Amino acid sequence: MDLGLRGRRALVCGASKGLGRACAAALAAEGVLVTIVARGEEELRLAAHDIGCSSGMPVGYVACDITTEHGRSAALASLPHPDILVTNAGGPPPGDFRDWSRDDWLAALDANMLAPIALIRSTLDGMINRRFGRVLNITSAAVKAPIGELGLSNGARSGLTGFVAGLARTAVRHNVTINNLLPGYFETDRLKALFDARARQADIAPEAGREDELAQAPARRFGQPTEFGAACAFLASAHAGYITGQNLLMDGGAYPGTF
Ligand SMILES: NC(=O)c1ccc[n+]([C@@H]2O[C@H](COP(=O)([O-])OP(=O)(O)OC[C@H]3O[C@@H](n4cnc5c(N)ncnc54)[C@H](OP(=O)(O)O)[C@@H]3O)[C@@H](O)[C@H]2O)c1
């Protein structure tokens, strides 16, 4: 299927590796002019080079912290009028809510709620004026089924989800959609860090925790970032203008509910 994206411009945040990178690669493969963002410049530069080589498209990059105003200004100065915006940043650390200070909460809100909202605020009206726009927020399966030790993530991302639910209904008449992508367990560095933290807490080998999760996973595997990127590209596509305000759970069937 031709996704009808050739020549569109996309800003993909948190994209030097993992799920963001997979979204950038899938979009570039469809002929999208992609600019990727992450803090670490070297890994980001290499990612841009690799995605450029495999897609044959020029890939821009901006090394900045997207959770800061300065970082967002730098990213948007490089690509001021994106047609596609993928918001993403690192997830907050796991822990016990008794240990979290106000500053911990503010950092989680900045990264996983306020930064996406600020980026949407800066780009949505341009999309509306051009009669095409796709916003994809990478959130988490934890929005639908909370993960105990990820309370900062559960809380901050739910705030974004609630906000987007309202806004999405006002933009769709202009062919501008806003959807959230909810990863379950995907094979990335973030997942490894989560298993390592759990293993330290439970005093077990990281491999043991991973094997336990795999044994319980209906798919008996974790997701591949390329699978996530493909879903992102479809929701960004010309064919997805009637899908908005949705929370697409990609977890290999792990969520046990009927809906
Ligand atoms: N993988 C999973 O199983 C899973 C499950 C549920 C939710 N999630 C969530 O999905 C998101 C992506 O996860 P992932 O597994 O792809 O993580 P990852 O492999 O750790 O990659 C995160 C990417 O975001 C960049 N990044 C982090 N903080 C940033 C910031 N402040 N500004 C700009 N770039 C930033 C990182 O580069 P730099 O560090 O160089 O900035 C990196 O490129 C995270 O929020 C994660 O919590 C993942």
mmCIF file of N, CA and C in Angstrom, residues 92-195:
data_model
loop_
_atom_site.group_PDB
_atom_site.id
_atom_site.type_symbol
_atom_site.label_atom_id
_atom_site.label_comp_id
_atom_site.label_asym_id
_atom_site.label_seq_id
_atom_site.Cartn_x
_atom_site.Cartn_y
_atom_site.Cartn_z
ATOM 1 N N PRO A 92 9.887 8.035 32.795
ATOM 2 C CA PRO A 92 10.387 8.309 34.145
ATOM 3 C C PRO A 92 10.918 7.036 34.800
ATOM 4 N N PRO A 93 11.763 7.178 35.829
ATOM 5 C CA PRO A 93 12.311 5.996 36.492
ATOM 6 C C PRO A 93 11.251 5.274 37.318
ATOM 7 N N PRO A 94 11.443 3.962 37.517
ATOM 8 C CA PRO A 94 10.541 3.236 38.414
ATOM 9 C C PRO A 94 10.851 3.587 39.863
ATOM 10 N N GLY A 95 9.966 3.226 40.765
ATOM 11 C CA GLY A 95 10.229 3.481 42.178
ATOM 12 C C GLY A 95 8.970 3.379 43.016
ATOM 13 N N ASP A 96 9.097 3.868 44.257
ATOM 14 C CA ASP A 96 7.996 3.851 45.228
ATOM 15 C C ASP A 96 7.520 5.288 45.407
ATOM 16 N N PHE A 97 6.219 5.498 45.365
ATOM 17 C CA PHE A 97 5.711 6.879 45.373
ATOM 18 C C PHE A 97 6.107 7.612 46.648
ATOM 19 N N ARG A 98 6.412 6.872 47.704
ATOM 20 C CA ARG A 98 6.818 7.521 48.958
ATOM 21 C C ARG A 98 8.139 8.274 48.800
ATOM 22 N N ASP A 99 8.933 7.860 47.827
ATOM 23 C CA ASP A 99 10.251 8.474 47.635
ATOM 24 C C ASP A 99 10.220 9.645 46.655
ATOM 25 N N TRP A 100 9.100 9.871 45.993
ATOM 26 C CA TRP A 100 9.091 10.879 44.932
ATOM 27 C C TRP A 100 8.770 12.256 45.476
ATOM 28 N N SER A 101 9.618 13.204 45.124
ATOM 29 C CA SER A 101 9.413 14.591 45.550
ATOM 30 C C SER A 101 8.574 15.325 44.497
ATOM 31 N N ARG A 102 8.226 16.536 44.810
ATOM 32 C CA ARG A 102 7.514 17.391 43.843
ATOM 33 C C ARG A 102 8.355 17.536 42.564
ATOM 34 N N ASP A 103 9.676 17.672 42.739
ATOM 35 C CA ASP A 103 10.544 17.821 41.561
ATOM 36 C C ASP A 103 10.513 16.570 40.683
ATOM 37 N N ASP A 104 10.435 15.395 41.313
ATOM 38 C CA ASP A 104 10.338 14.160 40.515
ATOM 39 C C ASP A 104 9.057 14.174 39.685
ATOM 40 N N TRP A 105 7.969 14.600 40.326
ATOM 41 C CA TRP A 105 6.698 14.664 39.594
ATOM 42 C C TRP A 105 6.759 15.695 38.469
ATOM 43 N N LEU A 106 7.372 16.846 38.764
ATOM 44 C CA LEU A 106 7.442 17.880 37.723
ATOM 45 C C LEU A 106 8.287 17.406 36.545
ATOM 46 N N ALA A 107 9.360 16.666 36.821
ATOM 47 C CA ALA A 107 10.191 16.148 35.722
ATOM 48 C C ALA A 107 9.385 15.173 34.866
ATOM 49 N N ALA A 108 8.598 14.317 35.509
ATOM 50 C CA ALA A 108 7.774 13.355 34.759
ATOM 51 C C ALA A 108 6.716 14.091 33.935
ATOM 52 N N LEU A 109 6.099 15.095 34.546
ATOM 53 C CA LEU A 109 5.077 15.865 33.817
ATOM 54 C C LEU A 109 5.706 16.614 32.645
ATOM 55 N N ASP A 110 6.877 17.195 32.867
ATOM 56 C CA ASP A 110 7.562 17.900 31.780
ATOM 57 C C ASP A 110 7.827 16.958 30.604
ATOM 58 N N ALA A 111 8.353 15.785 30.913
ATOM 59 C CA ALA A 111 8.766 14.870 29.837
ATOM 60 C C ALA A 111 7.582 14.228 29.140
ATOM 61 N N ASN A 112 6.596 13.792 29.902
ATOM 62 C CA ASN A 112 5.588 12.900 29.340
ATOM 63 C C ASN A 112 4.195 13.513 29.215
ATOM 64 N N MET A 113 4.062 14.766 29.594
ATOM 65 C CA MET A 113 2.781 15.445 29.391
ATOM 66 C C MET A 113 2.983 16.839 28.783
ATOM 67 N N LEU A 114 3.785 17.690 29.460
ATOM 68 C CA LEU A 114 3.842 19.093 29.032
ATOM 69 C C LEU A 114 4.664 19.293 27.764
ATOM 70 N N ALA A 115 5.733 18.501 27.574
ATOM 71 C CA ALA A 115 6.526 18.654 26.333
ATOM 72 C C ALA A 115 5.682 18.297 25.103
ATOM 73 N N PRO A 116 4.973 17.158 25.106
ATOM 74 C CA PRO A 116 4.107 16.887 23.941
ATOM 75 C C PRO A 116 3.071 17.978 23.720
ATOM 76 N N ILE A 117 2.461 18.469 24.810
ATOM 77 C CA ILE A 117 1.428 19.509 24.646
ATOM 78 C C ILE A 117 2.045 20.787 24.056
ATOM 79 N N ALA A 118 3.249 21.151 24.512
ATOM 80 C CA ALA A 118 3.911 22.352 23.979
ATOM 81 C C ALA A 118 4.227 22.175 22.493
ATOM 82 N N LEU A 119 4.667 20.994 22.112
ATOM 83 C CA LEU A 119 4.985 20.746 20.693
ATOM 84 C C LEU A 119 3.712 20.799 19.840
ATOM 85 N N ILE A 120 2.640 20.240 20.367
ATOM 86 C CA ILE A 120 1.368 20.284 19.638
ATOM 87 C C ILE A 120 0.922 21.744 19.496
ATOM 88 N N ARG A 121 1.071 22.482 20.571
ATOM 89 C CA ARG A 121 0.661 23.896 20.556
ATOM 90 C C ARG A 121 1.404 24.673 19.473
ATOM 91 N N SER A 122 2.676 24.352 19.284
ATOM 92 C CA SER A 122 3.490 25.085 18.298
ATOM 93 C C SER A 122 3.230 24.656 16.863
ATOM 94 N N THR A 123 2.631 23.497 16.656
ATOM 95 C CA THR A 123 2.556 22.960 15.286
ATOM 96 C C THR A 123 1.131 22.764 14.763
ATOM 97 N N LEU A 124 0.159 22.689 15.667
ATOM 98 C CA LEU A 124 -1.185 22.278 15.237
ATOM 99 C C LEU A 124 -1.839 23.269 14.277
ATOM 100 N N ASP A 125 -1.707 24.571 14.566
ATOM 101 C CA ASP A 125 -2.407 25.537 13.715
ATOM 102 C C ASP A 125 -1.845 25.535 12.286
ATOM 103 N N GLY A 126 -0.549 25.323 12.159
ATOM 104 C CA GLY A 126 0.044 25.196 10.818
ATOM 105 C C GLY A 126 -0.540 23.999 10.079
ATOM 106 N N MET A 127 -0.676 22.891 10.788
ATOM 107 C CA MET A 127 -1.275 21.694 10.169
ATOM 108 C C MET A 127 -2.709 21.988 9.736
ATOM 109 N N ILE A 128 -3.445 22.669 10.603
ATOM 110 C CA ILE A 128 -4.842 22.999 10.292
ATOM 111 C C ILE A 128 -4.905 23.887 9.042
ATOM 112 N N ASN A 129 -4.022 24.879 8.972
ATOM 113 C CA ASN A 129 -4.021 25.780 7.805
ATOM 114 C C ASN A 129 -3.673 25.037 6.526
ATOM 115 N N ARG A 130 -2.808 24.022 6.629
ATOM 116 C CA ARG A 130 -2.394 23.264 5.436
ATOM 117 C C ARG A 130 -3.328 22.089 5.155
ATOM 118 N N ARG A 131 -4.307 21.890 6.012
ATOM 119 C CA ARG A 131 -5.309 20.828 5.833
ATOM 120 C C ARG A 131 -4.697 19.430 5.806
ATOM 121 N N PHE A 132 -3.618 19.275 6.499
ATOM 122 C CA PHE A 132 -3.065 17.927 6.716
ATOM 123 C C PHE A 132 -2.190 17.979 7.949
ATOM 124 N N GLY A 133 -2.429 17.047 8.846
ATOM 125 C CA GLY A 133 -1.549 16.936 10.009
ATOM 126 C C GLY A 133 -1.780 15.620 10.726
ATOM 127 N N ARG A 134 -0.699 15.063 11.234
ATOM 128 C CA ARG A 134 -0.783 13.808 11.995
ATOM 129 C C ARG A 134 0.109 13.956 13.222
ATOM 130 N N VAL A 135 -0.497 13.852 14.390
ATOM 131 C CA VAL A 135 0.279 13.871 15.631
ATOM 132 C C VAL A 135 0.179 12.493 16.261
ATOM 133 N N LEU A 136 1.329 11.920 16.549
ATOM 134 C CA LEU A 136 1.385 10.622 17.220
ATOM 135 C C LEU A 136 2.183 10.786 18.502
ATOM 136 N N ASN A 137 1.550 10.502 19.613
ATOM 137 C CA ASN A 137 2.252 10.573 20.896
ATOM 138 C C ASN A 137 2.613 9.163 21.337
ATOM 139 N N ILE A 138 3.901 8.930 21.571
ATOM 140 C CA ILE A 138 4.291 7.626 22.125
ATOM 141 C C ILE A 138 4.056 7.699 23.629
ATOM 142 N N THR A 139 3.105 6.917 24.117
ATOM 143 C CA THR A 139 2.815 6.916 25.551
ATOM 144 C C THR A 139 3.195 5.554 26.123
ATOM 145 N N SER A 140 2.252 4.795 26.603
ATOM 146 C CA SER A 140 2.603 3.502 27.208
ATOM 147 C C SER A 140 1.349 2.676 27.439
ATOM 148 N N ALA A 141 1.525 1.361 27.422
ATOM 149 C CA ALA A 141 0.433 0.468 27.825
ATOM 150 C C ALA A 141 0.013 0.768 29.257
ATOM 151 N N ALA A 142 0.905 1.405 30.023
ATOM 152 C CA ALA A 142 0.610 1.726 31.424
ATOM 153 C C ALA A 142 -0.545 2.721 31.550
ATOM 154 N N VAL A 143 -0.894 3.403 30.453
ATOM 155 C CA VAL A 143 -2.050 4.297 30.485
ATOM 156 C C VAL A 143 -3.328 3.471 30.638
ATOM 157 N N LYS A 144 -3.325 2.289 30.050
ATOM 158 C CA LYS A 144 -4.526 1.430 30.076
ATOM 159 C C LYS A 144 -4.489 0.447 31.247
ATOM 160 N N ALA A 145 -3.313 -0.070 31.529
ATOM 161 C CA ALA A 145 -3.166 -1.026 32.633
ATOM 162 C C ALA A 145 -1.926 -0.621 33.420
ATOM 163 N N PRO A 146 -2.091 0.086 34.551
ATOM 164 C CA PRO A 146 -0.942 0.663 35.246
ATOM 165 C C PRO A 146 0.095 -0.379 35.665
ATOM 166 N N ILE A 147 1.356 0.037 35.617
ATOM 167 C CA ILE A 147 2.453 -0.823 36.070
ATOM 168 C C ILE A 147 2.903 -0.268 37.421
ATOM 169 N N GLY A 148 2.851 -1.108 38.453
ATOM 170 C CA GLY A 148 3.027 -0.672 39.837
ATOM 171 C C GLY A 148 4.168 0.298 40.049
ATOM 172 N N GLU A 149 5.370 -0.109 39.660
ATOM 173 C CA GLU A 149 6.534 0.717 39.998
ATOM 174 C C GLU A 149 6.716 1.911 39.063
ATOM 175 N N LEU A 150 5.861 2.018 38.034
ATOM 176 C CA LEU A 150 5.985 3.138 37.091
ATOM 177 C C LEU A 150 4.892 4.188 37.340
ATOM 178 N N GLY A 151 4.666 4.499 38.598
ATOM 179 C CA GLY A 151 3.612 5.443 38.954
ATOM 180 C C GLY A 151 3.788 6.815 38.316
ATOM 181 N N LEU A 152 5.033 7.268 38.191
ATOM 182 C CA LEU A 152 5.270 8.581 37.562
ATOM 183 C C LEU A 152 4.797 8.555 36.112
ATOM 184 N N SER A 153 5.049 7.444 35.447
ATOM 185 C CA SER A 153 4.637 7.281 34.052
ATOM 186 C C SER A 153 3.119 7.148 33.969
ATOM 187 N N ASN A 154 2.555 6.290 34.815
ATOM 188 C CA ASN A 154 1.087 6.094 34.811
ATOM 189 C C ASN A 154 0.373 7.438 34.936
ATOM 190 N N GLY A 155 0.844 8.251 35.863
ATOM 191 C CA GLY A 155 0.171 9.513 36.149
ATOM 192 C C GLY A 155 0.373 10.542 35.047
ATOM 193 N N ALA A 156 1.628 10.793 34.690
ATOM 194 C CA ALA A 156 1.907 11.866 33.719
ATOM 195 C C ALA A 156 1.306 11.556 32.353
ATOM 196 N N ARG A 157 1.411 10.325 31.931
ATOM 197 C CA ARG A 157 0.913 9.979 30.593
ATOM 198 C C ARG A 157 -0.612 9.993 30.548
ATOM 199 N N SER A 158 -1.234 9.676 31.664
ATOM 200 C CA SER A 158 -2.700 9.731 31.685
ATOM 201 C C SER A 158 -3.167 11.174 31.519
ATOM 202 N N GLY A 159 -2.404 12.125 32.053
ATOM 203 C CA GLY A 159 -2.738 13.537 31.872
ATOM 204 C C GLY A 159 -2.706 13.923 30.403
ATOM 205 N N LEU A 160 -1.671 13.492 29.696
ATOM 206 C CA LEU A 160 -1.579 13.774 28.254
ATOM 207 C C LEU A 160 -2.750 13.136 27.518
ATOM 208 N N THR A 161 -3.065 11.909 27.897
ATOM 209 C CA THR A 161 -4.129 11.170 27.209
ATOM 210 C C THR A 161 -5.470 11.888 27.350
ATOM 211 N N GLY A 162 -5.732 12.378 28.549
ATOM 212 C CA GLY A 162 -6.994 13.086 28.770
ATOM 213 C C GLY A 162 -7.067 14.371 27.970
ATOM 214 N N PHE A 163 -5.956 15.090 27.915
ATOM 215 C CA PHE A 163 -5.924 16.344 27.165
ATOM 216 C C PHE A 163 -6.161 16.092 25.670
ATOM 217 N N VAL A 164 -5.440 15.109 25.150
ATOM 218 C CA VAL A 164 -5.504 14.805 23.716
ATOM 219 C C VAL A 164 -6.908 14.351 23.304
ATOM 220 N N ALA A 165 -7.573 13.658 24.207
ATOM 221 C CA ALA A 165 -8.914 13.145 23.888
ATOM 222 C C ALA A 165 -9.843 14.297 23.491
ATOM 223 N N GLY A 166 -9.717 15.414 24.184
ATOM 224 C CA GLY A 166 -10.561 16.558 23.849
ATOM 225 C C GLY A 166 -10.094 17.255 22.582
ATOM 226 N N LEU A 167 -8.797 17.521 22.506
ATOM 227 C CA LEU A 167 -8.275 18.291 21.372
ATOM 228 C C LEU A 167 -8.478 17.564 20.038
ATOM 229 N N ALA A 168 -8.341 16.254 20.059
ATOM 230 C CA ALA A 168 -8.420 15.486 18.805
ATOM 231 C C ALA A 168 -9.754 15.713 18.097
ATOM 232 N N ARG A 169 -10.806 15.886 18.882
ATOM 233 C CA ARG A 169 -12.148 16.054 18.286
ATOM 234 C C ARG A 169 -12.313 17.415 17.622
ATOM 235 N N THR A 170 -11.470 18.357 17.972
ATOM 236 C CA THR A 170 -11.620 19.688 17.371
ATOM 237 C C THR A 170 -10.767 19.855 16.107
ATOM 238 N N ALA A 171 -9.763 19.017 15.940
ATOM 239 C CA ALA A 171 -8.832 19.199 14.820
ATOM 240 C C ALA A 171 -9.184 18.333 13.611
ATOM 241 N N VAL A 172 -9.946 17.267 13.825
ATOM 242 C CA VAL A 172 -10.128 16.269 12.768
ATOM 243 C C VAL A 172 -10.878 16.833 11.562
ATOM 244 N N ARG A 173 -11.721 17.846 11.766
ATOM 245 C CA ARG A 173 -12.458 18.424 10.628
ATOM 246 C C ARG A 173 -11.508 19.071 9.624
ATOM 247 N N HIS A 174 -10.272 19.344 10.055
ATOM 248 C CA HIS A 174 -9.263 19.946 9.172
ATOM 249 C C HIS A 174 -8.286 18.900 8.638
ATOM 250 N N ASN A 175 -8.635 17.638 8.739
ATOM 251 C CA ASN A 175 -7.740 16.542 8.333
ATOM 252 C C ASN A 175 -6.462 16.526 9.176
ATOM 253 N N VAL A 176 -6.613 16.897 10.424
ATOM 254 C CA VAL A 176 -5.502 16.834 11.385
ATOM 255 C C VAL A 176 -5.929 15.863 12.490
ATOM 256 N N THR A 177 -5.166 14.797 12.636
ATOM 257 C CA THR A 177 -5.523 13.784 13.634
ATOM 258 C C THR A 177 -4.477 13.732 14.737
ATOM 259 N N ILE A 178 -4.925 13.328 15.905
ATOM 260 C CA ILE A 178 -4.019 13.157 17.049
ATOM 261 C C ILE A 178 -4.334 11.803 17.678
ATOM 262 N N ASN A 179 -3.343 10.946 17.708
ATOM 263 C CA ASN A 179 -3.529 9.621 18.286
ATOM 264 C C ASN A 179 -2.352 9.288 19.199
ATOM 265 N N ASN A 180 -2.583 8.345 20.085
ATOM 266 C CA ASN A 180 -1.524 7.897 20.990
ATOM 267 C C ASN A 180 -1.161 6.453 20.671
ATOM 268 N N LEU A 181 0.134 6.181 20.693
ATOM 269 C CA LEU A 181 0.639 4.822 20.480
ATOM 270 C C LEU A 181 1.065 4.268 21.832
ATOM 271 N N LEU A 182 0.490 3.152 22.236
ATOM 272 C CA LEU A 182 0.727 2.604 23.573
ATOM 273 C C LEU A 182 1.559 1.326 23.489
ATOM 274 N N PRO A 183 2.881 1.446 23.667
ATOM 275 C CA PRO A 183 3.676 0.215 23.618
ATOM 276 C C PRO A 183 3.516 -0.616 24.877
ATOM 277 N N GLY A 184 3.372 -1.925 24.686
ATOM 278 C CA GLY A 184 3.610 -2.868 25.776
ATOM 279 C C GLY A 184 5.114 -3.101 25.826
ATOM 280 N N TYR A 185 5.524 -4.323 26.000
ATOM 281 C CA TYR A 185 6.965 -4.600 26.049
ATOM 282 C C TYR A 185 7.549 -4.703 24.640
ATOM 283 N N PHE A 186 8.488 -3.808 24.335
ATOM 284 C CA PHE A 186 9.216 -3.848 23.057
ATOM 285 C C PHE A 186 10.707 -3.965 23.347
ATOM 286 N N GLU A 187 11.393 -4.673 22.460
ATOM 287 C CA GLU A 187 12.825 -4.944 22.641
ATOM 288 C C GLU A 187 13.648 -3.682 22.399
ATOM 289 N N THR A 188 13.830 -2.886 23.443
ATOM 290 C CA THR A 188 14.642 -1.662 23.349
ATOM 291 C C THR A 188 15.496 -1.550 24.608
ATOM 292 N N ASP A 189 16.373 -0.543 24.616
ATOM 293 C CA ASP A 189 17.213 -0.305 25.800
ATOM 294 C C ASP A 189 16.363 0.011 27.025
ATOM 295 N N ARG A 190 15.247 0.698 26.804
ATOM 296 C CA ARG A 190 14.365 1.067 27.918
ATOM 297 C C ARG A 190 13.832 -0.202 28.610
ATOM 298 N N LEU A 191 13.472 -1.201 27.811
ATOM 299 C CA LEU A 191 12.949 -2.438 28.403
ATOM 300 C C LEU A 191 14.040 -3.132 29.213
ATOM 301 N N LYS A 192 15.246 -3.142 28.667
ATOM 302 C CA LYS A 192 16.362 -3.760 29.391
ATOM 303 C C LYS A 192 16.578 -3.047 30.731
ATOM 304 N N ALA A 193 16.504 -1.709 30.706
ATOM 305 C CA ALA A 193 16.705 -0.941 31.942
ATOM 306 C C ALA A 193 15.612 -1.270 32.959
ATOM 307 N N LEU A 194 14.380 -1.480 32.471
ATOM 308 C CA LEU A 194 13.277 -1.804 33.381
ATOM 309 C C LEU A 194 13.515 -3.170 34.036
ATOM 310 N N PHE A 195 13.920 -4.152 33.238
ATOM 311 C CA PHE A 195 14.181 -5.487 33.803
ATOM 312 C C PHE A 195 15.371 -5.443 34.763
#
